[in-house]
Amino acid sequence: MPLALAQARAAAARGEVPVGAVVVDAQGHVIASAGNRVEEWGDPSAHAEMVAMRAAMHLRNKRKLVDCTLVVTLEPCAMCAAAMVHFRVGRLIFGAYDPKGGAVEHGPRLFDREACLHRPEIIGGVSEQESALMLKDFFDQRRKKPHNIQIS
């Protein structure tokens, strides 16, 4: 989780929502890590989890991550949770819970659905307070900035 938190801080420094993710193999070696790149890349699918899973897949030259753990600072959204099913991630460890956008413990609870093709082991709430505080501080700062609204 420390590397995922560092990736989240780096994402915030780039103006991204501070979410970080790390893919670790069965021996505990880091395969890939990433922070959100949505704004930088202009790609709404460039969530930290997606970027890290894609990188891990390419680096390993394998399509599945069954023997891997995905560590992420925020409960994954529906897009990322669905991608984890298709990447066949073996274990998910996440930090802050996300009652609005989460899809693991909240919302659609994707892995609990009968039709779910693959269910990773799930551990939530790891470094929860630090992850949640980083997100709260980020959005508090964004709300304080004046918006450049031009009225003609």
Coordinates of N, CA and C in Angstrom, one line a residue:
M1 N 0.8 -1.2 0.0 CA 0.0 0.0 0.0 C 0.9 1.3 0.0
P2 N 2.0 1.3 0.6 CA 2.8 2.5 0.6 C 3.1 3.0 -0.8
L3 N 3.4 2.1 -1.8 CA 3.7 2.5 -3.1 C 2.5 3.0 -3.8
A4 N 1.3 2.4 -3.6 CA 0.1 2.8 -4.1 C -0.2 4.2 -3.6
L5 N 0.0 4.5 -2.3 CA -0.2 5.8 -1.8 C 0.7 6.9 -2.4
A6 N 2.0 6.5 -2.7 CA 2.9 7.3 -3.3 C 2.5 7.7 -4.7
Q7 N 1.9 6.7 -5.4 CA 1.4 6.9 -6.8 C 0.2 7.9 -6.7
A8 N -0.6 7.7 -5.7 CA -1.8 8.6 -5.5 C -1.3 10.1 -5.3
R9 N -0.3 10.2 -4.5 CA 0.2 11.6 -4.2 C 0.8 12.2 -5.5
A10 N 1.5 11.4 -6.3 CA 2.0 11.8 -7.6 C 0.9 12.2 -8.5
A11 N -0.2 11.5 -8.5 CA -1.3 11.8 -9.4 C -1.9 13.1 -8.9
A12 N -2.1 13.4 -7.6 CA -2.6 14.6 -7.1 C -1.7 15.8 -7.6
A13 N -0.4 15.6 -7.5 CA 0.6 16.6 -7.9 C 0.4 17.0 -9.4
R14 N -0.1 16.0 -10.2 CA -0.3 16.3 -11.6 C -1.7 16.8 -11.9
G15 N -2.5 17.0 -10.8 CA -3.9 17.5 -11.0 C -4.9 16.4 -11.2
E16 N -4.5 15.2 -11.0 CA -5.4 14.0 -11.1 C -6.0 13.7 -9.8
V17 N -7.2 13.1 -9.8 CA -7.8 12.5 -8.6 C -6.7 11.6 -8.0
P18 N -6.4 11.7 -6.7 CA -5.3 10.9 -6.1 C -5.7 9.5 -5.8
V19 N -5.5 8.7 -6.8 CA -5.7 7.2 -6.7 C -4.5 6.6 -7.3
G20 N -3.9 5.6 -6.5 CA -2.8 4.9 -7.0 C -3.0 3.4 -6.9
A21 N -2.3 2.7 -7.8 CA -2.5 1.2 -7.8 C -1.1 0.5 -8.1
V22 N -1.0 -0.7 -7.6 CA 0.2 -1.5 -7.7 C -0.2 -2.9 -8.0
V23 N 0.4 -3.6 -8.9 CA 0.2 -5.0 -9.2 C 1.5 -5.7 -8.7
V24 N 1.2 -6.7 -7.8 CA 2.3 -7.5 -7.2 C 2.1 -8.9 -7.5
D25 N 3.3 -9.6 -7.8 CA 3.2 -11.0 -8.2 C 3.1 -11.9 -6.9
A26 N 3.0 -13.2 -7.1 CA 2.9 -14.1 -6.0 C 4.1 -14.1 -5.0
Q27 N 5.2 -13.7 -5.5 CA 6.4 -13.6 -4.6 C 6.5 -12.3 -3.9
G28 N 5.6 -11.4 -4.2 CA 5.6 -10.0 -3.6 C 6.4 -9.0 -4.3
H29 N 6.8 -9.3 -5.6 CA 7.5 -8.4 -6.4 C 6.6 -7.5 -7.1
V30 N 6.9 -6.2 -7.1 CA 6.1 -5.2 -7.8 C 6.3 -5.4 -9.3
I31 N 5.2 -5.6 -10.1 CA 5.3 -5.7 -11.5 C 5.0 -4.4 -12.2
A32 N 4.0 -3.7 -11.7 CA 3.6 -2.4 -12.3 C 3.0 -1.5 -11.2
S33 N 3.1 -0.2 -11.4 CA 2.4 0.7 -10.5 C 2.0 1.9 -11.3
A34 N 0.9 2.6 -10.9 CA 0.4 3.7 -11.7 C -0.5 4.6 -10.8
G35 N -0.6 5.8 -11.2 CA -1.6 6.7 -10.6 C -2.6 7.1 -11.7
N36 N -3.7 7.7 -11.3 CA -4.6 8.1 -12.4 C -4.0 9.0 -13.4
R37 N -4.4 8.8 -14.7 CA -3.9 9.6 -15.8 C -5.0 10.1 -16.7
V38 N -6.2 10.2 -16.1 CA -7.4 10.6 -16.8 C -7.3 12.0 -17.5
E39 N -6.9 13.0 -16.7 CA -6.7 14.3 -17.2 C -5.5 14.4 -18.2
E40 N -4.4 13.9 -17.8 CA -3.2 14.0 -18.6 C -3.4 13.4 -19.9
W41 N -4.0 12.2 -20.0 CA -4.1 11.5 -21.3 C -5.4 11.8 -22.0
G42 N -6.3 12.5 -21.3 CA -7.6 12.8 -21.9 C -8.4 11.5 -22.1
D43 N -8.2 10.6 -21.2 CA -8.8 9.2 -21.4 C -9.6 8.9 -20.1
P44 N -10.9 8.8 -20.2 CA -11.7 8.5 -19.0 C -11.5 7.1 -18.5
S45 N -10.8 6.2 -19.3 CA -10.5 4.9 -18.8 C -9.1 4.8 -18.1
A46 N -8.4 5.8 -18.1 CA -7.0 5.8 -17.5 C -7.0 5.9 -16.0
H47 N -7.9 5.1 -15.4 CA -7.8 5.0 -13.9 C -6.5 4.2 -13.5
A48 N -6.1 4.5 -12.3 CA -4.8 3.9 -11.8 C -4.8 2.3 -12.0
E49 N -6.0 1.7 -11.6 CA -6.1 0.3 -11.7 C -5.9 -0.2 -13.2
M50 N -6.6 0.5 -14.1 CA -6.5 0.1 -15.5 C -5.1 0.2 -16.0
V51 N -4.5 1.3 -15.7 CA -3.1 1.6 -16.2 C -2.2 0.5 -15.7
A52 N -2.3 0.2 -14.4 CA -1.4 -0.7 -13.7 C -1.6 -2.2 -14.3
M53 N -2.9 -2.6 -14.4 CA -3.2 -3.9 -14.9 C -2.7 -4.1 -16.3
R54 N -2.9 -3.1 -17.2 CA -2.4 -3.1 -18.6 C -0.9 -3.3 -18.6
A55 N -0.2 -2.5 -17.8 CA 1.2 -2.5 -17.8 C 1.7 -3.9 -17.3
A56 N 1.1 -4.4 -16.3 CA 1.5 -5.7 -15.7 C 1.3 -6.8 -16.8
M57 N 0.2 -6.7 -17.5 CA -0.1 -7.7 -18.5 C 1.0 -7.7 -19.6
H58 N 1.3 -6.5 -20.0 CA 2.3 -6.3 -21.1 C 3.7 -6.7 -20.6
L59 N 4.1 -6.4 -19.4 CA 5.4 -6.7 -18.9 C 5.6 -8.2 -18.7
R60 N 4.5 -8.9 -18.3 CA 4.5 -10.3 -18.1 C 4.3 -11.1 -19.4
N61 N 3.8 -10.4 -20.4 CA 3.4 -11.1 -21.7 C 2.4 -12.2 -21.4
K62 N 1.5 -11.9 -20.5 CA 0.4 -12.8 -20.1 C -0.9 -12.1 -20.1
R63 N -2.0 -12.8 -20.4 CA -3.3 -12.1 -20.5 C -4.0 -12.1 -19.1
K64 N -3.6 -13.0 -18.2 CA -4.2 -13.2 -16.9 C -3.3 -12.9 -15.8
L65 N -3.9 -12.3 -14.7 CA -3.1 -12.0 -13.5 C -3.6 -12.8 -12.3
V66 N -3.9 -14.0 -12.5 CA -4.5 -14.9 -11.5 C -3.6 -15.0 -10.3
D67 N -2.3 -15.0 -10.5 CA -1.4 -15.1 -9.4 C -0.9 -13.8 -8.8
C68 N -1.6 -12.7 -9.1 CA -1.3 -11.4 -8.7 C -2.3 -10.7 -7.8
T69 N -1.8 -9.7 -7.1 CA -2.6 -8.9 -6.2 C -2.6 -7.5 -6.7
L70 N -3.8 -6.9 -6.8 CA -3.9 -5.5 -7.2 C -4.1 -4.7 -5.9
V71 N -3.3 -3.8 -5.6 CA -3.4 -2.9 -4.4 C -3.8 -1.5 -4.9
V72 N -4.9 -1.0 -4.4 CA -5.3 0.3 -4.9 C -5.8 1.1 -3.7
T73 N -5.7 2.4 -3.8 CA -6.0 3.3 -2.7 C -7.5 3.5 -2.5
L74 N -8.3 3.2 -3.5 CA -9.8 3.5 -3.4 C -10.5 2.3 -3.9
E75 N -11.6 2.0 -3.3 CA -12.5 0.9 -3.8 C -12.8 1.1 -5.3
P76 N -12.5 0.1 -6.1 CA -12.7 0.2 -7.5 C -14.1 0.5 -8.0
C77 N -14.2 1.3 -9.1 CA -15.5 1.6 -9.7 C -15.9 0.4 -10.5
A78 N -17.1 0.5 -11.1 CA -17.6 -0.6 -11.9 C -16.7 -1.0 -13.1
M79 N -16.2 0.0 -13.8 CA -15.3 -0.2 -14.9 C -14.1 -1.0 -14.5
C80 N -13.4 -0.6 -13.4 CA -12.2 -1.2 -13.0 C -12.5 -2.6 -12.4
A81 N -13.6 -2.8 -11.7 CA -13.9 -4.1 -11.1 C -14.2 -5.1 -12.3
A82 N -14.9 -4.6 -13.3 CA -15.2 -5.5 -14.4 C -13.9 -5.9 -15.1
A83 N -13.0 -4.9 -15.3 CA -11.7 -5.2 -15.9 C -10.9 -6.3 -15.1
M84 N -11.0 -6.2 -13.7 CA -10.4 -7.2 -12.9 C -10.9 -8.6 -13.1
V85 N -12.2 -8.7 -13.4 CA -12.8 -10.0 -13.7 C -12.1 -10.5 -15.0
H86 N -12.0 -9.7 -16.0 CA -11.4 -10.2 -17.3 C -9.9 -10.4 -17.2
F87 N -9.2 -9.6 -16.4 CA -7.8 -9.8 -16.2 C -7.5 -11.0 -15.3
R88 N -8.6 -11.4 -14.6 CA -8.5 -12.5 -13.6 C -7.6 -12.3 -12.5
V89 N -7.6 -11.1 -11.9 CA -6.8 -10.7 -10.8 C -7.1 -11.6 -9.6
G90 N -6.1 -12.1 -9.0 CA -6.3 -13.1 -7.9 C -6.8 -12.5 -6.6
R91 N -6.2 -11.3 -6.3 CA -6.6 -10.7 -5.0 C -6.6 -9.2 -5.2
L92 N -7.6 -8.6 -4.5 CA -7.7 -7.1 -4.5 C -7.6 -6.6 -3.1
I93 N -6.7 -5.7 -2.9 CA -6.6 -5.0 -1.6 C -6.8 -3.5 -1.9
F94 N -7.8 -2.9 -1.2 CA -8.0 -1.5 -1.4 C -8.1 -0.7 -0.1
G95 N -7.9 0.6 -0.2 CA -7.9 1.5 0.9 C -9.2 2.0 1.3
A96 N -9.5 3.2 0.8 CA -10.8 3.9 1.2 C -12.0 3.2 0.5
Y97 N -13.1 3.2 1.2 CA -14.3 2.7 0.7 C -15.0 3.9 -0.1
D98 N -15.7 3.6 -1.2 CA -16.3 4.6 -2.0 C -17.8 4.3 -2.1
P99 N -18.6 4.9 -1.2 CA -20.1 4.7 -1.2 C -20.7 5.2 -2.5
K100 N -20.2 6.2 -3.1 CA -20.8 6.8 -4.3 C -20.4 6.0 -5.6
G101 N -19.1 5.8 -5.8 CA -18.7 5.2 -7.1 C -18.1 3.8 -7.0
G102 N -18.0 3.3 -5.8 CA -17.4 1.9 -5.6 C -18.3 0.9 -6.2
A103 N -17.8 -0.2 -6.6 CA -18.6 -1.3 -7.2 C -18.2 -2.7 -6.6
V104 N -17.4 -2.6 -5.5 CA -17.0 -3.9 -4.8 C -17.9 -4.1 -3.6
E105 N -17.8 -3.2 -2.6 CA -18.6 -3.2 -1.4 C -19.8 -2.3 -1.5
H106 N -19.9 -1.5 -2.5 CA -21.0 -0.6 -2.7 C -21.6 -0.7 -4.1
G107 N -22.6 0.0 -4.3 CA -23.2 0.0 -5.7 C -23.6 -1.4 -6.2
P108 N -23.1 -1.7 -7.4 CA -23.5 -3.0 -8.0 C -22.8 -4.2 -7.3
R109 N -21.8 -4.0 -6.4 CA -21.2 -5.2 -5.8 C -20.9 -6.3 -6.9
L110 N -20.1 -5.9 -7.8 CA -19.9 -6.7 -9.0 C -19.5 -8.1 -8.8
F111 N -18.6 -8.3 -7.8 CA -18.1 -9.7 -7.6 C -19.1 -10.6 -6.9
D112 N -20.2 -10.0 -6.3 CA -21.2 -10.8 -5.7 C -22.3 -11.2 -6.6
R113 N -22.3 -10.7 -7.8 CA -23.3 -11.1 -8.8 C -23.2 -12.5 -9.3
E114 N -24.3 -13.2 -9.4 CA -24.3 -14.6 -9.8 C -23.6 -14.8 -11.1
A115 N -23.7 -13.9 -12.1 CA -23.1 -14.1 -13.4 C -21.6 -13.7 -13.5
C116 N -21.0 -13.3 -12.3 CA -19.6 -12.8 -12.3 C -18.7 -14.0 -12.7
L117 N -17.9 -13.8 -13.7 CA -17.0 -14.9 -14.2 C -15.8 -15.3 -13.4
H118 N -15.4 -14.3 -12.5 CA -14.2 -14.5 -11.7 C -14.4 -13.6 -10.5
R119 N -14.0 -14.2 -9.3 CA -14.1 -13.4 -8.1 C -12.8 -13.4 -7.4
P120 N -12.1 -12.3 -7.3 CA -10.8 -12.2 -6.6 C -11.1 -12.3 -5.1
E121 N -10.1 -12.6 -4.3 CA -10.1 -12.5 -2.9 C -10.1 -11.0 -2.6
I122 N -10.9 -10.5 -1.7 CA -11.0 -9.0 -1.4 C -10.7 -8.7 0.0
I123 N -9.8 -7.7 0.1 CA -9.5 -7.1 1.4 C -9.6 -5.6 1.3
G124 N -10.6 -5.1 2.0 CA -10.8 -3.6 2.0 C -10.4 -2.9 3.3
G125 N -10.2 -1.6 3.2 CA -9.9 -0.8 4.4 C -8.5 -0.8 4.8
V126 N -7.6 -1.2 3.9 CA -6.1 -1.1 4.3 C -5.6 0.3 4.1
S127 N -5.1 0.9 5.1 CA -4.7 2.3 5.1 C -5.9 3.2 4.7
E128 N -7.0 2.8 5.1 CA -8.3 3.5 4.8 C -8.3 5.0 5.1
Q129 N -7.8 5.3 6.3 CA -7.9 6.7 6.7 C -6.9 7.6 5.9
E130 N -5.7 7.1 5.7 CA -4.8 7.9 4.9 C -5.3 8.1 3.4
S131 N -5.8 7.0 2.8 CA -6.4 7.1 1.5 C -7.5 8.1 1.4
A132 N -8.4 7.9 2.4 CA -9.6 8.8 2.4 C -9.3 10.3 2.6
L133 N -8.3 10.5 3.5 CA -7.9 11.9 3.8 C -7.2 12.5 2.6
M134 N -6.5 11.8 1.8 CA -5.8 12.3 0.6 C -6.9 12.8 -0.4
L135 N -7.9 11.9 -0.6 CA -9.0 12.3 -1.5 C -9.8 13.5 -1.0
K136 N -10.1 13.5 0.3 CA -10.8 14.6 0.9 C -10.1 15.9 0.8
D137 N -8.8 15.9 1.1 CA -8.0 17.1 1.0 C -7.9 17.6 -0.5
F138 N -7.8 16.7 -1.4 CA -7.7 17.0 -2.8 C -9.0 17.7 -3.3
F139 N -10.1 17.2 -2.9 CA -11.4 17.8 -3.4 C -11.7 19.1 -2.6
D140 N -11.3 19.2 -1.3 CA -11.4 20.4 -0.6 C -10.6 21.5 -1.3
Q141 N -9.4 21.2 -1.7 CA -8.6 22.2 -2.4 C -9.2 22.6 -3.7
R142 N -9.7 21.7 -4.4 CA -10.4 22.0 -5.7 C -11.6 22.9 -5.6
R143 N -12.3 22.7 -4.5 CA -13.5 23.5 -4.2 C -13.1 24.9 -3.8
K144 N -11.9 25.1 -3.3 CA -11.5 26.5 -2.8 C -11.0 27.3 -4.0
K145 N -10.5 26.7 -5.0 CA -10.0 27.4 -6.2 C -11.1 28.2 -6.9
P146 N -10.9 29.4 -7.2 CA -11.9 30.2 -8.0 C -12.0 29.6 -9.4
H147 N -13.3 29.5 -9.8 CA -13.5 29.0 -11.2 C -13.4 30.2 -12.2
N148 N -12.8 29.9 -13.3 CA -12.6 31.0 -14.3 C -13.8 31.0 -15.2
I149 N -14.9 31.6 -14.7 CA -16.1 31.7 -15.5 C -16.1 33.1 -16.2
Q150 N -16.3 33.0 -17.5 CA -16.3 34.3 -18.2 C -17.8 34.6 -18.6
I151 N -18.2 35.7 -18.3 CA -19.6 36.1 -18.6 C -19.5 37.2 -19.7
S152 N -20.2 36.9 -20.8 CA -20.1 37.9 -21.9 C -21.2 38.9 -21.8

